[in-house]
């Protein structure tokens, strides 16, 4: 009888060993996939930011404004996932703000220029939309959404690293 009992223990040990190996291989595959995703995200970050700067600069040129994107502001706000801000290349008190604005037709990136010295916020344009549909989206978003973000942008910019250092 003791022979049967010993063979059961080795069978269970082999079974557990096999399960642990399968679990280890599965875990290794998942870790490698996440590492690859993280690598591609980190590698594409610079090209993503450069593309966004180019798009903002072309929108500023299309609206015949003399601003150019400079250094990116580091925002410490809950909205920072939907907003990016750059200082103007020539005047660091001017901020060029691109922010995802909800409209009746879905979210669109809205471009604003905020001058800290005067406290003035100007709505420039909605990006990534052209033609007749642009007129409909701008007219639907013009009143409430644009005014709301005009009031919020100074608060958002006040969370940047530069402004927090000046307060200390």
Short mmCIF file of the C-alpha atoms (twelve columns), coordinates in Angstrom:
data_MODEL
# 
_entry.id   MODEL 
# 
loop_
_atom_site.group_PDB 
_atom_site.id 
_atom_site.type_symbol 
_atom_site.label_atom_id 
_atom_site.label_alt_id 
_atom_site.label_comp_id 
_atom_site.label_asym_id 
_atom_site.label_seq_id 
_atom_site.Cartn_x 
_atom_site.Cartn_y 
_atom_site.Cartn_z 
_atom_site.pdbx_PDB_model_num 
ATOM 1   C CA . UNK A 1   0.000   0.000  0.000   1 
ATOM 2   C CA . UNK A 2   2.820   2.338  0.668   1 
ATOM 3   C CA . UNK A 3   3.919   1.906  -2.967  1 
ATOM 4   C CA . UNK A 4   0.613   3.344  -4.213  1 
ATOM 5   C CA . UNK A 5   0.871   6.277  -1.848  1 
ATOM 6   C CA . UNK A 6   4.419   7.132  -3.000  1 
ATOM 7   C CA . UNK A 7   3.431   7.025  -6.652  1 
ATOM 8   C CA . UNK A 8   0.529   9.402  -5.970  1 
ATOM 9   C CA . UNK A 9   2.874   11.927 -4.359  1 
ATOM 10  C CA . UNK A 10  5.314   11.845 -7.278  1 
ATOM 11  C CA . UNK A 11  2.406   12.146 -9.710  1 
ATOM 12  C CA . UNK A 12  1.084   15.188 -7.870  1 
ATOM 13  C CA . UNK A 13  4.580   16.683 -7.673  1 
ATOM 14  C CA . UNK A 14  5.075   16.183 -11.427 1 
ATOM 15  C CA . UNK A 15  1.641   17.682 -12.111 1 
ATOM 16  C CA . UNK A 16  2.412   20.730 -9.941  1 
ATOM 17  C CA . UNK A 17  5.816   21.122 -11.578 1 
ATOM 18  C CA . UNK A 18  4.204   21.067 -15.039 1 
ATOM 19  C CA . UNK A 19  1.578   23.624 -13.991 1 
ATOM 20  C CA . UNK A 20  4.231   25.936 -12.533 1 
ATOM 21  C CA . UNK A 21  6.266   25.746 -15.748 1 
ATOM 22  C CA . UNK A 22  3.183   26.581 -17.847 1 
ATOM 23  C CA . UNK A 23  2.305   29.463 -15.542 1 
ATOM 24  C CA . UNK A 24  5.881   30.750 -15.667 1 
ATOM 25  C CA . UNK A 25  5.936   30.633 -19.470 1 
ATOM 26  C CA . UNK A 26  2.577   32.427 -19.648 1 
ATOM 27  C CA . UNK A 27  3.780   35.120 -17.224 1 
ATOM 28  C CA . UNK A 28  6.996   35.580 -19.203 1 
ATOM 29  C CA . UNK A 29  5.028   36.022 -22.449 1 
ATOM 30  C CA . UNK A 30  2.751   38.637 -20.837 1 
ATOM 31  C CA . UNK A 31  5.729   40.550 -19.385 1 
ATOM 32  C CA . UNK A 32  7.524   40.539 -22.747 1 
ATOM 33  C CA . UNK A 33  4.408   41.835 -24.545 1 
ATOM 34  C CA . UNK A 34  3.980   44.663 -22.037 1 
ATOM 35  C CA . UNK A 35  7.679   45.529 -22.345 1 
ATOM 36  C CA . UNK A 36  7.343   45.729 -26.137 1 
ATOM 37  C CA . UNK A 37  4.277   47.987 -25.836 1 
ATOM 38  C CA . UNK A 38  6.079   50.230 -23.368 1 
ATOM 39  C CA . UNK A 39  9.130   50.429 -25.626 1 
ATOM 40  C CA . UNK A 40  7.070   51.460 -28.654 1 
ATOM 41  C CA . UNK A 41  5.202   54.037 -26.575 1 
ATOM 42  C CA . UNK A 42  8.426   55.606 -25.344 1 
ATOM 43  C CA . UNK A 43  9.985   55.579 -28.809 1 
ATOM 44  C CA . UNK A 44  6.960   57.211 -30.454 1 
ATOM 45  C CA . UNK A 45  6.501   59.946 -27.841 1 
ATOM 46  C CA . UNK A 46  8.955   62.380 -29.473 1 
ATOM 47  C CA . UNK A 47  7.528   61.971 -32.966 1 
ATOM 48  C CA . UNK A 48  4.005   62.384 -31.552 1 
ATOM 49  C CA . UNK A 49  4.973   65.646 -29.830 1 
ATOM 50  C CA . UNK A 50  6.776   66.958 -32.917 1 
ATOM 51  C CA . UNK A 51  3.758   66.159 -35.097 1 
ATOM 52  C CA . UNK A 52  1.485   67.991 -32.663 1 
ATOM 53  C CA . UNK A 53  3.775   71.029 -32.655 1 
ATOM 54  C CA . UNK A 54  3.827   71.054 -36.466 1 
ATOM 55  C CA . UNK A 55  0.042   70.877 -36.597 1 
ATOM 56  C CA . UNK A 56  -0.322  73.714 -34.081 1 
ATOM 57  C CA . UNK A 57  2.203   75.868 -35.962 1 
ATOM 58  C CA . UNK A 58  0.430   75.285 -39.284 1 
ATOM 59  C CA . UNK A 59  -2.923  76.252 -37.703 1 
ATOM 60  C CA . UNK A 60  -1.356  79.426 -36.315 1 
ATOM 61  C CA . UNK A 61  0.060   80.255 -39.758 1 
ATOM 62  C CA . UNK A 62  -3.298  79.557 -41.426 1 
ATOM 63  C CA . UNK A 63  -4.914  82.063 -39.041 1 
ATOM 64  C CA . UNK A 64  -2.088  84.539 -39.765 1 
ATOM 65  C CA . UNK A 65  -0.819  84.670 -36.194 1 
ATOM 66  C CA . UNK A 66  2.837   85.327 -35.405 1 
ATOM 67  C CA . UNK A 67  3.164   82.735 -32.641 1 
ATOM 68  C CA . UNK A 68  5.440   79.684 -32.745 1 
ATOM 69  C CA . UNK A 69  5.466   76.810 -30.290 1 
ATOM 70  C CA . UNK A 70  8.392   76.819 -27.932 1 
ATOM 71  C CA . UNK A 71  8.956   74.735 -24.821 1 
ATOM 72  C CA . UNK A 72  6.166   72.461 -23.618 1 
ATOM 73  C CA . UNK A 73  4.580   73.364 -20.269 1 
ATOM 74  C CA . UNK A 74  4.427   70.569 -17.693 1 
ATOM 75  C CA . UNK A 75  0.877   70.795 -16.389 1 
ATOM 76  C CA . UNK A 76  -0.129  69.339 -13.032 1 
ATOM 77  C CA . UNK A 77  -3.860  69.296 -13.488 1 
ATOM 78  C CA . UNK A 78  -6.467  66.586 -13.860 1 
ATOM 79  C CA . UNK A 79  -7.144  67.896 -17.367 1 
ATOM 80  C CA . UNK A 80  -3.515  67.412 -18.441 1 
ATOM 81  C CA . UNK A 81  -4.389  64.165 -20.272 1 
ATOM 82  C CA . UNK A 82  -6.643  66.146 -22.628 1 
ATOM 83  C CA . UNK A 83  -4.572  69.292 -22.862 1 
ATOM 84  C CA . UNK A 84  -1.132  70.327 -24.047 1 
ATOM 85  C CA . UNK A 85  0.392   73.768 -23.636 1 
ATOM 86  C CA . UNK A 86  3.475   75.351 -25.197 1 
ATOM 87  C CA . UNK A 87  5.054   78.690 -24.452 1 
ATOM 88  C CA . UNK A 88  5.557   80.994 -27.392 1 
ATOM 89  C CA . UNK A 89  9.095   80.782 -28.784 1 
ATOM 90  C CA . UNK A 90  9.585   84.567 -28.528 1 
ATOM 91  C CA . UNK A 91  7.379   85.523 -25.573 1 
ATOM 92  C CA . UNK A 92  7.324   83.043 -22.657 1 
ATOM 93  C CA . UNK A 93  4.310   84.749 -21.049 1 
ATOM 94  C CA . UNK A 94  2.162   83.666 -24.015 1 
ATOM 95  C CA . UNK A 95  0.875   80.084 -23.955 1 
ATOM 96  C CA . UNK A 96  -0.465  78.179 -26.939 1 
ATOM 97  C CA . UNK A 97  -2.993  75.681 -25.608 1 
ATOM 98  C CA . UNK A 98  -4.456  72.718 -27.475 1 
ATOM 99  C CA . UNK A 99  -7.291  71.048 -25.656 1 
ATOM 100 C CA . UNK A 100 -9.821  68.338 -26.434 1 
ATOM 101 C CA . UNK A 101 -13.190 70.058 -26.445 1 
ATOM 102 C CA . UNK A 102 -16.460 68.115 -26.374 1 
ATOM 103 C CA . UNK A 103 -18.995 69.239 -28.973 1 
ATOM 104 C CA . UNK A 104 -22.338 67.953 -30.234 1 
ATOM 105 C CA . UNK A 105 -20.382 66.117 -32.945 1 
ATOM 106 C CA . UNK A 106 -17.808 64.537 -30.645 1 
ATOM 107 C CA . UNK A 107 -14.525 65.763 -29.183 1 
ATOM 108 C CA . UNK A 108 -12.329 68.031 -31.310 1 
ATOM 109 C CA . UNK A 109 -8.967  69.659 -30.550 1 
ATOM 110 C CA . UNK A 110 -9.463  73.388 -29.946 1 
ATOM 111 C CA . UNK A 111 -6.578  75.846 -30.166 1 
ATOM 112 C CA . UNK A 112 -6.358  78.788 -27.766 1 
ATOM 113 C CA . UNK A 113 -3.751  81.472 -27.092 1 
ATOM 114 C CA . UNK A 114 -3.407  82.699 -23.514 1 
ATOM 115 C CA . UNK A 115 -1.403  85.813 -22.637 1 
ATOM 116 C CA . UNK A 116 -0.487  85.696 -18.933 1 
ATOM 117 C CA . UNK A 117 0.507   89.356 -18.793 1 
ATOM 118 C CA . UNK A 118 -2.898  90.618 -19.950 1 
ATOM 119 C CA . UNK A 119 -4.979  87.619 -18.810 1 
ATOM 120 C CA . UNK A 120 -6.525  87.440 -22.274 1 
ATOM 121 C CA . UNK A 121 -7.548  84.055 -23.755 1 
ATOM 122 C CA . UNK A 122 -8.367  83.911 -27.471 1 
ATOM 123 C CA . UNK A 123 -10.043 81.009 -29.253 1 
ATOM 124 C CA . UNK A 124 -8.188  80.412 -32.515 1 
ATOM 125 C CA . UNK A 125 -9.656  77.397 -34.290 1 
ATOM 126 C CA . UNK A 126 -10.779 73.786 -34.155 1 
ATOM 127 C CA . UNK A 127 -8.218  71.468 -35.716 1 
ATOM 128 C CA . UNK A 128 -8.675  68.313 -37.815 1 
ATOM 129 C CA . UNK A 129 -11.904 69.426 -39.441 1 
ATOM 130 C CA . UNK A 130 -12.572 71.298 -42.679 1 
ATOM 131 C CA . UNK A 131 -15.389 72.490 -44.922 1 
ATOM 132 C CA . UNK A 132 -19.069 72.800 -44.111 1 
ATOM 133 C CA . UNK A 133 -18.856 70.450 -41.177 1 
ATOM 134 C CA . UNK A 134 -16.319 72.783 -39.556 1 
ATOM 135 C CA . UNK A 135 -18.796 75.664 -39.649 1 
ATOM 136 C CA . UNK A 136 -21.471 73.519 -37.972 1 
ATOM 137 C CA . UNK A 137 -19.123 72.270 -35.253 1 
ATOM 138 C CA . UNK A 138 -17.649 75.716 -34.554 1 
ATOM 139 C CA . UNK A 139 -21.077 77.354 -34.374 1 
ATOM 140 C CA . UNK A 140 -22.390 74.663 -32.010 1 
ATOM 141 C CA . UNK A 141 -19.338 74.859 -29.753 1 
ATOM 142 C CA . UNK A 142 -18.730 78.588 -30.028 1 
ATOM 143 C CA . UNK A 143 -20.941 79.873 -27.256 1 
ATOM 144 C CA . UNK A 144 -20.816 77.540 -24.275 1 
ATOM 145 C CA . UNK A 145 -17.717 75.392 -24.775 1 
ATOM 146 C CA . UNK A 146 -15.403 78.145 -25.960 1 
ATOM 147 C CA . UNK A 147 -16.401 80.460 -23.123 1 
ATOM 148 C CA . UNK A 148 -16.064 77.673 -20.558 1 
ATOM 149 C CA . UNK A 149 -12.510 76.848 -21.641 1 
ATOM 150 C CA . UNK A 150 -11.572 80.520 -21.881 1 
ATOM 151 C CA . UNK A 151 -12.371 80.769 -18.176 1 
ATOM 152 C CA . UNK A 152 -10.590 77.500 -17.284 1 
ATOM 153 C CA . UNK A 153 -7.336  77.922 -19.246 1 
ATOM 154 C CA . UNK A 154 -5.743  80.444 -16.813 1 
ATOM 155 C CA . UNK A 155 -6.376  77.965 -13.979 1 
ATOM 156 C CA . UNK A 156 -4.898  75.100 -15.984 1 
ATOM 157 C CA . UNK A 157 -1.769  77.085 -16.927 1 
ATOM 158 C CA . UNK A 158 -1.318  78.137 -13.292 1 
ATOM 159 C CA . UNK A 159 -0.564  74.464 -12.486 1 
ATOM 160 C CA . UNK A 160 2.537   74.415 -14.708 1 
ATOM 161 C CA . UNK A 161 5.999   73.906 -13.216 1 
ATOM 162 C CA . UNK A 162 7.080   77.453 -14.061 1 
ATOM 163 C CA . UNK A 163 4.123   79.046 -12.264 1 
ATOM 164 C CA . UNK A 164 4.484   76.805 -9.228  1 
ATOM 165 C CA . UNK A 165 8.179   77.760 -8.891  1 
ATOM 166 C CA . UNK A 166 7.285   81.472 -9.031  1 
ATOM 167 C CA . UNK A 167 4.775   81.061 -6.193  1 
ATOM 168 C CA . UNK A 168 7.442   79.580 -3.872  1 
# 
